[in-house]
Amino acid sequence: MKKTTDIDNRDAWKIFISTGCEKSFSVIYYNHFDLLYYVGLKYTSNRQIIEDSIQNIFIYLLKKRKNLNLVTNVKAYLLKSFRRQLFLDLKKQSRFSFSDQLTETQFNYFNGTEQSIFEKEELNILKRAIKKSMKNLSAKQQEIIYLRYDCELSYEEISNILEISVDSCYKSVYRSIKIMKTSIEQMTTTHVDLFF
Amino acid sequence: MDYNRYKSYATEDFLLDENFIKLVNGNSADGCTLNQLKNHLPEKSEEISLAIGILNELKTKKRHISIEQKEETLNAVYQSFRHQIRLKIFRYAAAVLLFAGTGTSAFFILNKQSDIEDFVSSSDTRSEKAELILADGKRIEIDSKQSKIEYAANSASVSLNDTATLEQSEPVNGNSFNQIIIPFGKRSDILLSDGTKVQLNSGSKLVYPPVFRGKSREVFVEGEAYFEVSENKNRPFFVRTESFRIKVLGTKFVVQAYKNEEEHNTILVEGKVSLTTTDSKTRAKTYELSPNQKATFSENKNDFSISTVDNVESYIAWIHGYLNFENEDLISLTKRISRYYNVNIEINTQNINSTFSGKLDLKEEPERILNGLSIIFKTKYEKRGDKFVFYE
C-alpha cells in the first residue's frame, strides 16, 4: 500500500478548509486516526475517552472550518490539538485531580501495547533491557522518544507539538538515548550474541 | 552512502543518526541496505546490531483498529456536528417564539427520568439467587428452577408457585416497586396486577409497581423478557430498558437487553409497539414496529435499526421450553446454552465453522445436549471440574 505523504495531507487540508469537501475531510481523518489513537493509549487506557477526544477535535474542525488556516504539517497540527483535547477530557473526567500536570506525567512508553502471546518473546533480553531502561526516563523524555522513534516524527514536528524549541527537543533525545544505552549495555554485555 | 563517517560511531551515535534511522525504517534515500552497511563496517557490527535491535524494540506493537470502529467514530463526528447545528437553529427558533409570546415548551419535550428509572439507578440490586423483593425491602428467595409469581388483580398480594401467598402493605407515596431477579439457569412466569403476563429468561431482572397507579403502566427490564400486555387503551404500558423505552397498547413481544451484550433487541410478535431512545443528551428518536420486525439498538449511535425476521418463533422458543437455532455456530450456540443452564463452557477447538439448525429440548440435562453437540460438530468433549470443554 502506498504510504500517504505529508503533501497529500496538506492538499486534502487545503481543499477541506476552502470547500468543506467531505472526501478530503475523511482522508485527513482516516490518515491520522491510528496515530492519534495509539498516542492516546500512552496517556490513558480509557479507550472511550480517547475516541471522544478524537471525535471532539474532528467536530471542532468541521465547526471552525472557515476560520482554520493553511497548515504546513497536518500531522503535527492534529497531534497537538489531540493532545490538548485529551488532557482536557481526562481532567474533566477525573474530578479528584489536584494537579494541572497530571496527564503529562502519566505518559508510559509501553502502555497499550499488544501483549505477546508467545512467552519466548518475554525472554528476549534486549526487550526486557529496553523496558527497564525506559524506567530511568521521565514521562516527558519517554514522550519525546516515543514521538521520535515510534511515530517517526522529525525534531521540528515534535517541537511544534510539545511547544518546546527544536534544540531542547534534540538535547532531550540525545540525553535519553545516552541514559538508555548505558543501562541497556549494563544489562546485555554478556548476551551480545542474542541480538541476531 | 558515505561509510567513513560511521567508523568512529558508538551505538548511541547510530541511534541519533538520521540516515541510519531511515535505513532501519526502510526509507533510505539512496537505496543503500543494512547489509551493505554491515559489510562495509565489519568492526562496527556489534554496535550496528544493538542499534537496530533498540530501534526495532522502540516500535511498540499495536492492536489492530477495525475499519468499522473508525467508520463509527467518523459517523458520530458528522452526526454530532449536524446535531449541534440543529440545536443552534432550535435555540434561535425558540427565542423568536418566546419573543412572540407563544408557548414554546412543546418544542423541547425532554426525556425526563421517570420514577422507575430513578428507582432502578438508585437501587442496583444484584443477586446470585432467584429473589422476589417487595416494596418494603423484604427479600424472598425462590428455589424452583421455573417459578410462577402471580399478583391478584389490582391488589398487592402475591402468590408464589401456587403454594404461598404474600401480603405487602400498599405504599403510601406510590413510588415503591417490586423486583424479581432471576439468575442464569432459572426462569420465571409472572402475572402482573393488570393481567399482563411476563416471562423472564435467565439472567434477567424485572422492576414494576405492585399495583399500577396513574395514567400509565411502567416496568423496567434488564436481560430478556417476553411480554403479553393486557390491553387498556386509557393506560398505555411502557417497558423501559437501560437505553430505550417501548410504548405498548396490547400486544406480544420480546425484549433482549442483557447488560453485557452488544445487541439489545425488541422483536414484535403481535400488535404494535413504538420505541424511543432515552439518552437525554441527544434528541429522542422514535420508531414503530410491526409484527415480525426486530429493532436492534446501537449504543454507539444511540439509534435503532429495524429489520424483518422470518422466524419470530425462534425468538420465543425458550418460553415453550426449547431453544431454536438457525445456522448458528458452536460459539453462539454454547453462549445461549451456557446462559440457560448456568454452566461454564470452554471451546478449545478450531473446528467451529459448521453451523447448526434445529430445536434443543431444554428439559434435557445440559450434559446430554452438549454431548450431542460434540457429535454434530465433530469435536471431543468432556467435563472438567465445573466446566464443560470442547476440544480437538
Coordinates of C-alpha atoms in Angstrom, one line a residue:
Chain A
M1 CA 0.0 0.0 0.0
K2 CA 1.2 3.5 -0.9
K3 CA 2.3 5.4 2.2
T4 CA 0.5 8.7 2.3
T5 CA 2.8 11.6 2.2
D6 CA 2.7 14.9 4.1
I7 CA 2.0 16.6 0.8
D8 CA -1.2 14.5 0.3
N9 CA -2.4 15.5 3.7
R10 CA -1.6 19.2 3.1
D11 CA -3.5 19.1 -0.1
A12 CA -6.5 17.4 1.5
W13 CA -6.4 20.1 4.2
K14 CA -6.3 22.9 1.7
I15 CA -9.3 21.5 -0.1
F16 CA -11.2 20.8 3.1
I17 CA -10.8 24.3 4.6
S18 CA -11.6 26.1 1.3
T19 CA -14.6 24.0 0.2
G20 CA -15.7 21.8 3.1
C21 CA -15.3 18.8 0.9
E22 CA -16.3 15.7 2.8
K23 CA -14.0 13.4 0.9
S24 CA -10.9 15.3 1.9
F25 CA -12.1 15.6 5.4
S26 CA -12.4 11.8 5.6
V27 CA -9.0 11.4 4.0
I28 CA -7.5 13.5 6.8
Y29 CA -9.5 11.6 9.3
Y30 CA -8.5 8.1 8.1
N31 CA -4.9 9.0 7.6
H32 CA -4.5 10.1 11.2
F33 CA -6.9 8.0 13.3
D34 CA -4.5 5.2 14.1
L35 CA -1.7 7.6 15.1
L36 CA -3.9 9.6 17.4
Y37 CA -5.4 6.5 18.9
Y38 CA -2.1 4.9 19.6
V39 CA -0.6 8.1 21.1
G40 CA -3.7 8.4 23.2
L41 CA -3.2 4.9 24.6
K42 CA 0.2 6.1 26.1
Y43 CA -1.6 8.5 28.3
T44 CA -4.7 6.5 29.3
S45 CA -6.1 3.1 28.9
N46 CA -9.6 4.5 28.8
R47 CA -10.4 3.9 25.1
Q48 CA -13.7 5.7 25.4
I49 CA -12.0 9.0 26.3
I50 CA -9.5 8.6 23.5
E51 CA -12.3 8.1 21.0
D52 CA -14.2 11.0 22.4
S53 CA -11.2 13.3 22.2
I54 CA -10.6 12.2 18.6
Q55 CA -14.3 12.9 17.9
N56 CA -14.1 16.3 19.5
I57 CA -11.1 17.5 17.5
F58 CA -12.7 16.5 14.3
I59 CA -16.1 18.1 15.3
Y60 CA -14.1 21.2 16.0
L61 CA -12.5 21.1 12.5
L62 CA -16.0 20.9 11.0
K63 CA -17.3 23.7 13.1
K64 CA -14.4 26.1 12.7
R65 CA -13.5 25.2 9.1
K66 CA -13.9 28.7 7.8
N67 CA -11.6 30.1 10.5
L68 CA -8.9 27.4 10.0
N69 CA -5.5 28.4 8.5
L70 CA -3.4 26.5 6.0
V71 CA -1.0 24.3 7.9
T72 CA 2.3 23.0 6.6
N73 CA 2.1 19.9 8.7
V74 CA -1.3 18.4 9.2
K75 CA 0.0 15.5 11.3
A76 CA 1.7 17.8 13.8
Y77 CA -1.3 20.1 13.9
L78 CA -3.7 17.2 14.7
L79 CA -1.4 15.7 17.3
K80 CA -1.0 19.0 19.0
S81 CA -4.8 19.6 19.1
F82 CA -5.5 16.0 20.1
R83 CA -3.0 16.1 23.0
R84 CA -4.6 19.3 24.3
Q85 CA -8.1 17.9 23.9
L86 CA -7.2 14.6 25.5
F87 CA -5.7 16.3 28.6
L88 CA -8.9 18.5 28.8
D89 CA -11.2 15.5 28.6
L90 CA -9.1 13.5 31.0
K91 CA -9.2 16.3 33.5
K92 CA -12.9 16.7 33.1
Q93 CA -13.3 13.0 33.9
S94 CA -11.1 12.8 36.9
R95 CA -12.7 15.2 39.4
F96 CA -10.2 14.4 42.0
S97 CA -7.1 15.6 40.2
F98 CA -5.3 18.3 42.0
S99 CA -2.5 18.8 39.6
D100 CA -2.7 20.6 36.3
Q101 CA 0.1 18.5 35.0
L102 CA -1.5 15.2 35.9
T103 CA -1.9 13.8 32.4
E104 CA 1.5 14.5 31.0
T105 CA 3.1 12.7 33.9
Q106 CA 1.1 9.7 33.0
F107 CA 2.8 9.0 29.7
N108 CA 4.1 5.5 29.7
Y109 CA 6.0 4.1 26.7
F110 CA 4.7 0.6 26.9
N111 CA 1.1 1.3 27.7
G112 CA -1.5 -0.1 25.4
T113 CA 0.9 -2.4 23.5
E114 CA -0.3 -5.7 22.4
Q115 CA 0.6 -8.4 24.9
S116 CA 2.6 -11.1 23.3
I117 CA 1.0 -14.5 23.4
F118 CA 4.4 -16.1 22.8
E119 CA 6.2 -16.4 26.1
K120 CA 9.5 -16.7 24.5
E121 CA 9.4 -13.1 23.4
E122 CA 9.3 -12.2 27.0
L123 CA 12.6 -14.0 27.3
N124 CA 14.1 -11.6 24.8
I125 CA 16.8 -10.0 26.8
L126 CA 17.0 -6.8 24.7
K127 CA 13.3 -6.3 25.0
R128 CA 13.5 -6.6 28.8
A129 CA 16.5 -4.3 29.0
I130 CA 14.8 -1.6 27.0
K131 CA 11.6 -1.8 29.1
K132 CA 13.8 -1.5 32.1
S133 CA 15.9 1.3 30.8
M134 CA 12.8 3.2 29.9
K135 CA 12.0 3.4 33.6
N136 CA 15.1 5.7 34.0
L137 CA 13.5 8.3 31.8
S138 CA 11.0 10.9 32.9
A139 CA 7.5 10.8 31.4
K140 CA 8.4 13.8 29.3
Q141 CA 11.5 12.1 28.0
Q142 CA 9.6 9.0 27.2
E143 CA 7.0 11.0 25.3
I144 CA 9.7 12.6 23.1
I145 CA 11.4 9.3 22.5
Y146 CA 8.1 7.8 21.5
L147 CA 7.2 10.6 19.1
R148 CA 10.7 10.4 17.6
Y149 CA 11.3 6.7 17.3
D150 CA 7.9 5.0 17.3
C151 CA 5.9 7.7 15.4
E152 CA 9.0 8.7 13.3
L153 CA 8.4 12.4 13.7
S154 CA 11.1 14.9 13.0
Y155 CA 12.5 17.3 15.6
E156 CA 10.6 20.1 14.1
E157 CA 7.3 18.3 14.3
I158 CA 7.9 17.3 17.9
S159 CA 8.9 20.8 19.0
N160 CA 5.7 22.0 17.3
I161 CA 3.5 19.5 19.1
L162 CA 5.1 19.9 22.5
E163 CA 5.7 23.6 22.1
I164 CA 9.3 23.5 23.0
S165 CA 12.4 24.5 21.0
V166 CA 13.9 22.2 18.4
D167 CA 17.2 22.5 20.3
S168 CA 15.8 21.3 23.6
C169 CA 14.0 18.6 21.8
Y170 CA 17.2 17.3 20.3
K171 CA 19.0 17.6 23.6
S172 CA 16.3 15.6 25.3
V173 CA 16.5 12.8 22.7
Y174 CA 20.3 12.8 23.0
R175 CA 20.3 12.6 26.8
S176 CA 17.6 9.9 26.8
I177 CA 19.4 7.8 24.3
K178 CA 22.6 8.0 26.4
I179 CA 20.8 7.0 29.6
M180 CA 19.1 4.1 27.8
K181 CA 22.2 2.9 26.1
T182 CA 24.2 2.8 29.3
S183 CA 21.5 0.9 31.2
I184 CA 20.9 -1.5 28.2
E185 CA 24.6 -2.2 27.9
Q186 CA 24.9 -2.9 31.5
M187 CA 22.2 -5.5 31.3
T188 CA 23.2 -7.1 28.0
T189 CA 27.0 -7.1 27.8
T190 CA 27.2 -10.8 28.5
H191 CA 24.5 -11.7 25.9
V192 CA 25.6 -9.8 22.8
D193 CA 25.1 -12.9 20.7
L194 CA 21.4 -12.8 21.4
F195 CA 20.7 -9.8 19.3
F196 CA 21.0 -11.6 16.0
Chain B
M1 CA 26.5 6.4 1.2
D2 CA 29.5 7.7 3.0
Y3 CA 30.6 4.9 5.2
N4 CA 33.7 6.5 6.5
R5 CA 31.9 8.8 8.9
Y6 CA 30.4 5.8 10.7
K7 CA 33.9 4.4 11.5
S8 CA 34.0 6.3 14.8
Y9 CA 30.4 5.8 15.7
A10 CA 29.3 4.3 19.1
T11 CA 25.8 2.7 19.5
E12 CA 24.2 6.0 20.6
D13 CA 25.6 7.8 17.6
F14 CA 23.9 5.3 15.3
L15 CA 20.7 5.8 17.2
L16 CA 20.9 9.6 16.7
D17 CA 21.8 9.4 13.0
E18 CA 19.0 10.5 10.8
N19 CA 20.3 8.4 7.8
F20 CA 20.8 5.3 9.9
I21 CA 17.2 5.6 11.3
K22 CA 15.8 5.9 7.8
L23 CA 17.8 2.9 6.7
V24 CA 16.4 0.8 9.5
N25 CA 12.9 2.1 8.9
G26 CA 13.2 1.1 5.3
N27 CA 13.0 4.5 3.7
S28 CA 16.6 5.2 2.9
A29 CA 17.0 7.9 0.3
D30 CA 19.9 6.3 -1.7
G31 CA 18.8 2.7 -1.8
C32 CA 21.6 1.5 0.5
T33 CA 20.7 -1.5 2.5
L34 CA 21.6 -2.5 6.1
N35 CA 23.6 -5.5 4.9
Q36 CA 25.8 -3.2 2.7
L37 CA 26.4 -1.0 5.7
K38 CA 27.3 -4.0 7.9
N39 CA 29.7 -5.4 5.2
H40 CA 31.5 -2.1 4.9
L41 CA 31.9 -1.7 8.6
P42 CA 32.7 -5.2 10.0
E43 CA 34.4 -3.7 13.0
K44 CA 31.1 -2.0 13.9
S45 CA 28.8 -5.0 13.6
E46 CA 28.1 -5.2 17.3
E47 CA 27.1 -1.6 17.6
I48 CA 25.0 -1.7 14.5
S49 CA 23.2 -4.8 15.6
L50 CA 22.5 -3.3 19.0
A51 CA 21.3 -0.1 17.5
I52 CA 19.0 -2.0 15.1
G53 CA 17.7 -4.0 17.9
I54 CA 16.9 -1.0 20.0
L55 CA 15.2 0.9 17.1
N56 CA 13.0 -2.1 16.4
E57 CA 12.1 -2.6 20.0
L58 CA 11.2 1.1 20.4
K59 CA 8.4 0.4 17.9
T60 CA 5.7 -0.8 20.1
K61 CA 3.3 -3.5 18.9
K62 CA -0.1 -2.1 18.1
R63 CA -3.5 -3.5 18.4
H64 CA -5.4 -3.5 15.1
I65 CA -8.2 -0.9 14.9
S66 CA -11.0 -2.2 12.8
I67 CA -12.3 -0.1 9.9
E68 CA -15.8 -0.4 11.5
Q69 CA -14.7 1.3 14.6
K70 CA -13.2 4.2 12.6
E71 CA -16.3 4.5 10.5
E72 CA -18.5 4.6 13.5
T73 CA -16.4 7.3 15.1
L74 CA -16.5 9.3 11.9
N75 CA -20.2 9.0 11.7
A76 CA -20.5 10.1 15.2
V77 CA -18.4 13.2 14.3
Y78 CA -20.8 14.1 11.4
Q79 CA -23.9 13.3 13.5
S80 CA -22.8 15.4 16.4
F81 CA -21.8 18.3 14.1
R82 CA -25.2 18.3 12.4
H83 CA -26.9 18.0 15.8
Q84 CA -25.1 21.0 17.2
I85 CA -26.1 23.0 14.1
R86 CA -29.7 21.9 14.6
L87 CA -29.6 22.8 18.3
K88 CA -28.4 26.3 17.2
I89 CA -31.4 26.7 14.9
F90 CA -33.7 25.3 17.6
R91 CA -32.4 27.8 20.1
Y92 CA -32.9 30.6 17.6
A93 CA -36.4 29.5 16.8
A94 CA -37.3 29.2 20.4
A95 CA -36.0 32.6 21.1
V96 CA -38.1 34.0 18.3
L97 CA -41.2 32.2 19.5
L98 CA -40.7 33.3 23.1
F99 CA -40.4 36.8 21.9
A100 CA -43.7 36.5 20.1
G101 CA -45.2 35.3 23.4
T102 CA -46.3 31.9 22.3
G103 CA -45.7 28.8 24.3
T104 CA -42.6 27.0 23.2
S105 CA -42.4 24.4 25.9
A106 CA -43.8 21.8 23.5
F107 CA -40.7 22.4 21.4
F108 CA -38.5 20.9 24.0
I109 CA -40.0 17.7 25.1
L110 CA -37.1 16.3 27.1
N111 CA -36.8 12.7 28.2
K112 CA -37.3 13.3 31.8
Q113 CA -36.2 10.5 34.1
S114 CA -39.2 8.5 35.3
D115 CA -39.8 7.3 38.8
I116 CA -39.0 3.8 37.8
E117 CA -35.6 4.8 36.3
D118 CA -34.8 6.8 39.4
F119 CA -35.6 3.7 41.4
V120 CA -33.5 1.4 39.3
S121 CA -30.5 3.6 39.2
S122 CA -30.6 4.2 43.0
S123 CA -31.1 0.5 43.9
D124 CA -28.6 -1.6 41.9
T125 CA -29.7 -4.9 43.2
R126 CA -27.8 -8.0 42.1
S127 CA -28.3 -11.5 43.3
E128 CA -26.8 -14.9 42.7
K129 CA -30.1 -16.4 43.8
A130 CA -33.6 -16.0 42.3
E131 CA -35.3 -13.5 44.5
L132 CA -38.5 -11.5 44.8
I133 CA -38.0 -8.2 46.5
L134 CA -41.1 -6.5 47.9
A135 CA -41.7 -2.8 48.3
D136 CA -40.7 -2.8 51.9
G137 CA -37.3 -4.3 51.0
K138 CA -38.2 -7.8 52.2
R139 CA -36.4 -10.4 50.0
I140 CA -38.0 -13.8 49.3
E141 CA -35.7 -16.4 47.9
I142 CA -37.1 -18.6 45.1
D143 CA -35.7 -22.2 44.9
S144 CA -37.6 -23.6 41.9
K145 CA -35.9 -23.6 38.5
Q146 CA -39.1 -22.4 36.9
S147 CA -41.0 -20.2 39.2
K148 CA -44.5 -18.7 38.9
I149 CA -45.4 -15.4 40.5
E150 CA -48.9 -14.0 40.4
Y151 CA -50.3 -10.7 41.6
A152 CA -54.0 -10.6 42.4
A153 CA -56.0 -8.2 40.2
N154 CA -55.4 -4.7 41.5
S155 CA -54.0 -5.7 44.8
A156 CA -50.6 -6.0 46.3
S157 CA -50.9 -9.6 47.4
V158 CA -48.6 -12.1 45.6
S159 CA -48.8 -15.8 45.2
L160 CA -45.6 -17.7 44.7
N161 CA -45.7 -21.1 42.9
D162 CA -49.3 -21.5 43.9
T163 CA -48.0 -22.6 47.3
A164 CA -47.5 -19.4 49.2
T165 CA -49.3 -16.1 49.3
L166 CA -47.5 -12.9 50.4
E167 CA -49.2 -9.8 51.5
Q168 CA -47.5 -6.4 51.4
S169 CA -48.8 -3.2 52.6
E170 CA -49.5 -0.8 49.8
P171 CA -47.0 2.0 49.7
V172 CA -48.3 5.4 50.6
N173 CA -46.3 7.5 48.2
G174 CA -47.0 5.2 45.3
N175 CA -43.3 5.3 44.3
S176 CA -42.2 1.9 45.5
F177 CA -41.6 -1.0 43.4
N178 CA -41.2 -4.8 43.5
Q179 CA -38.4 -6.6 41.8
I180 CA -37.8 -10.1 40.5
I181 CA -34.2 -11.2 40.0
I182 CA -33.7 -14.4 38.0
P183 CA -30.1 -15.7 37.8
F184 CA -28.6 -17.7 34.9
G185 CA -30.1 -21.2 34.9
K186 CA -33.6 -20.2 36.1
R187 CA -36.7 -18.7 34.6
S188 CA -39.9 -17.2 35.9
D189 CA -43.5 -16.6 34.8
I190 CA -45.1 -13.5 36.2
L191 CA -48.6 -12.3 36.2
L192 CA -48.8 -8.6 37.0
S193 CA -51.7 -7.0 38.7
D194 CA -53.1 -5.6 35.5
G195 CA -53.2 -9.0 33.9
T196 CA -50.1 -8.6 31.8
K197 CA -48.0 -11.8 31.5
V198 CA -44.2 -11.6 31.6
Q199 CA -41.9 -14.5 31.1
L200 CA -38.4 -13.7 32.4
N201 CA -35.5 -15.6 30.9
S202 CA -32.3 -16.5 32.8
G203 CA -30.0 -13.7 34.0
S204 CA -32.8 -11.1 34.0
K205 CA -34.4 -8.5 36.2
L206 CA -37.9 -7.1 36.2
V207 CA -38.9 -4.0 38.2
Y208 CA -42.6 -3.0 38.4
P209 CA -45.1 -1.4 40.9
P210 CA -47.1 -4.0 42.8
V211 CA -50.2 -2.1 41.7
F212 CA -50.3 0.2 38.7
R213 CA -51.5 3.7 39.6
G214 CA -51.7 6.8 37.5
K215 CA -52.2 7.3 33.8
S216 CA -49.7 4.8 32.5
R217 CA -48.2 1.5 33.4
E218 CA -44.5 1.3 33.5
V219 CA -42.0 -1.5 34.1
F220 CA -38.2 -1.9 33.8
V221 CA -36.4 -4.9 32.4
E222 CA -32.8 -5.9 32.2
G223 CA -31.9 -9.2 30.4
E224 CA -34.6 -11.0 28.3
A225 CA -38.3 -11.0 28.8
Y226 CA -41.4 -11.9 26.8
F227 CA -44.4 -9.7 27.3
E228 CA -48.1 -10.3 26.7
V229 CA -49.5 -7.0 27.7
S230 CA -53.2 -6.8 28.7
E231 CA -55.0 -4.2 26.6
N232 CA -56.1 -1.0 28.3
K233 CA -56.3 2.0 25.8
N234 CA -56.6 4.5 28.6
R235 CA -53.4 3.4 30.4
P236 CA -50.6 2.7 27.9
F237 CA -48.0 0.2 29.0
F238 CA -44.3 1.2 28.9
V239 CA -41.3 -1.1 29.1
R240 CA -38.1 0.7 29.9
T241 CA -34.6 -0.7 29.4
E242 CA -31.3 1.0 30.2
S243 CA -31.3 2.7 26.8
F244 CA -34.7 2.8 25.4
R245 CA -38.4 2.8 26.0
I246 CA -41.2 0.8 24.4
K247 CA -44.7 2.0 24.3
V248 CA -47.3 -0.7 24.1
L249 CA -51.1 -0.8 23.6
G250 CA -51.8 -4.5 23.9
T251 CA -49.5 -7.0 22.3
K252 CA -46.9 -9.7 22.4
F253 CA -43.2 -9.0 22.1
V254 CA -39.7 -10.0 23.3
V255 CA -37.1 -7.6 24.8
Q256 CA -33.4 -8.7 24.9
A257 CA -31.5 -6.2 26.9
Y258 CA -28.6 -8.1 28.6
K259 CA -26.1 -5.7 30.1
N260 CA -23.0 -7.3 28.8
E261 CA -24.3 -8.0 25.3
E262 CA -23.8 -5.6 22.4
E263 CA -27.1 -6.2 20.8
H264 CA -30.3 -5.0 22.5
N265 CA -33.3 -6.2 20.6
T266 CA -37.0 -5.9 20.6
I267 CA -38.9 -8.4 18.5
L268 CA -42.6 -7.9 17.9
V269 CA -44.8 -11.0 17.7
E270 CA -48.3 -9.4 17.6
G271 CA -49.9 -5.9 17.7
K272 CA -47.9 -2.7 17.6
V273 CA -45.3 -1.1 19.8
S274 CA -43.3 2.1 19.4
L275 CA -39.7 2.5 20.6
T276 CA -38.0 5.7 21.8
T277 CA -34.4 6.3 22.8
T278 CA -33.9 7.6 26.2
D279 CA -30.5 9.1 26.3
S280 CA -31.2 12.6 27.5
K281 CA -28.0 14.0 25.9
T282 CA -29.3 13.5 22.3
R283 CA -32.6 14.1 20.6
A284 CA -35.0 11.2 21.2
K285 CA -35.8 9.0 18.1
T286 CA -39.0 7.1 17.8
Y287 CA -39.8 4.1 15.6
E288 CA -42.9 1.9 15.2
L289 CA -42.6 -1.8 14.9
S290 CA -44.9 -4.1 13.0
P291 CA -45.2 -7.8 13.7
N292 CA -42.2 -9.9 12.6
Q293 CA -39.9 -6.9 12.8
K294 CA -36.9 -6.6 15.0
A295 CA -35.4 -3.4 16.3
T296 CA -31.7 -3.5 17.2
F297 CA -30.4 -0.8 19.4
S298 CA -26.9 0.5 18.9
E299 CA -25.3 2.1 21.9
N300 CA -22.8 4.0 19.8
K301 CA -25.3 5.6 17.5
N302 CA -28.0 5.8 20.2
D303 CA -30.4 4.7 17.5
F304 CA -32.3 1.7 16.3
S305 CA -32.0 -0.3 13.1
I306 CA -35.2 -2.2 12.0
S307 CA -35.1 -5.5 10.2
T308 CA -37.6 -8.2 9.3
V309 CA -37.4 -11.6 10.9
D310 CA -38.9 -14.6 9.2
N311 CA -38.5 -16.9 12.2
V312 CA -40.1 -15.0 15.0
E313 CA -40.9 -18.3 16.7
S314 CA -37.3 -18.9 17.3
Y315 CA -37.1 -15.8 19.5
I316 CA -39.8 -17.0 21.8
A317 CA -39.0 -20.7 21.7
W318 CA -37.5 -20.5 25.2
I319 CA -40.8 -19.7 26.7
H320 CA -42.1 -23.0 25.4
G321 CA -39.2 -24.9 26.9
Y322 CA -36.9 -25.4 23.9
L323 CA -34.2 -23.4 22.2
N324 CA -34.5 -22.9 18.5
F325 CA -31.3 -22.5 16.4
E326 CA -30.9 -21.4 12.8
N327 CA -27.5 -21.7 11.2
E328 CA -25.7 -20.9 14.4
D329 CA -22.1 -21.9 15.0
L330 CA -20.8 -23.6 18.1
I331 CA -19.8 -20.4 19.8
S332 CA -23.1 -18.7 19.7
L333 CA -24.9 -21.9 20.4
T334 CA -22.9 -22.6 23.6
K335 CA -23.3 -19.0 24.7
R336 CA -27.1 -19.4 24.8
I337 CA -26.9 -22.9 26.4
S338 CA -24.5 -21.7 29.0
R339 CA -26.8 -18.8 29.9
Y340 CA -29.8 -21.1 30.1
Y341 CA -28.3 -23.8 32.2
N342 CA -25.8 -21.5 34.1
V343 CA -22.8 -23.7 33.2
N344 CA -19.3 -22.8 32.0
I345 CA -18.5 -23.9 28.5
E346 CA -15.0 -23.6 27.1
I347 CA -14.2 -24.1 23.4
N348 CA -10.7 -25.2 22.6
T349 CA -11.2 -26.2 19.0
Q350 CA -10.8 -24.6 15.7
N351 CA -13.5 -26.8 14.3
I352 CA -16.2 -24.2 14.6
N353 CA -17.0 -23.4 11.1
S354 CA -20.0 -25.6 10.7
T355 CA -23.4 -24.4 11.8
F356 CA -26.4 -26.0 13.3
S357 CA -30.2 -25.6 12.8
G358 CA -32.9 -27.2 14.9
K359 CA -34.5 -27.4 18.3
L360 CA -33.0 -28.3 21.6
D361 CA -35.3 -29.6 24.3
L362 CA -34.4 -27.6 27.5
K363 CA -35.9 -30.3 29.7
E364 CA -32.8 -32.5 28.9
E365 CA -29.8 -32.3 31.2
P366 CA -27.1 -30.0 29.8
E367 CA -24.6 -32.9 29.6
R368 CA -26.8 -34.7 27.1
I369 CA -27.2 -31.7 25.0
L370 CA -23.5 -30.8 24.9
N371 CA -22.6 -34.4 24.2
G372 CA -25.0 -34.3 21.2
L373 CA -23.4 -31.0 20.0
S374 CA -19.9 -32.5 20.2
I375 CA -21.1 -35.3 17.8
I376 CA -22.6 -32.8 15.4
F377 CA -19.6 -30.5 15.4
K378 CA -17.1 -33.4 15.3
T379 CA -15.2 -32.3 18.3
K380 CA -14.2 -34.1 21.5
Y381 CA -15.9 -33.1 24.7
E382 CA -15.5 -33.7 28.4
K383 CA -16.4 -32.3 31.8
R384 CA -13.5 -30.8 33.7
G385 CA -14.5 -29.7 37.2
D386 CA -17.4 -27.4 36.8
K387 CA -16.5 -26.7 33.2
F388 CA -17.6 -28.4 30.0
V389 CA -14.8 -28.3 27.5
F390 CA -14.9 -28.9 23.7
Y391 CA -11.5 -29.7 22.3
E392 CA -9.8 -31.3 19.3

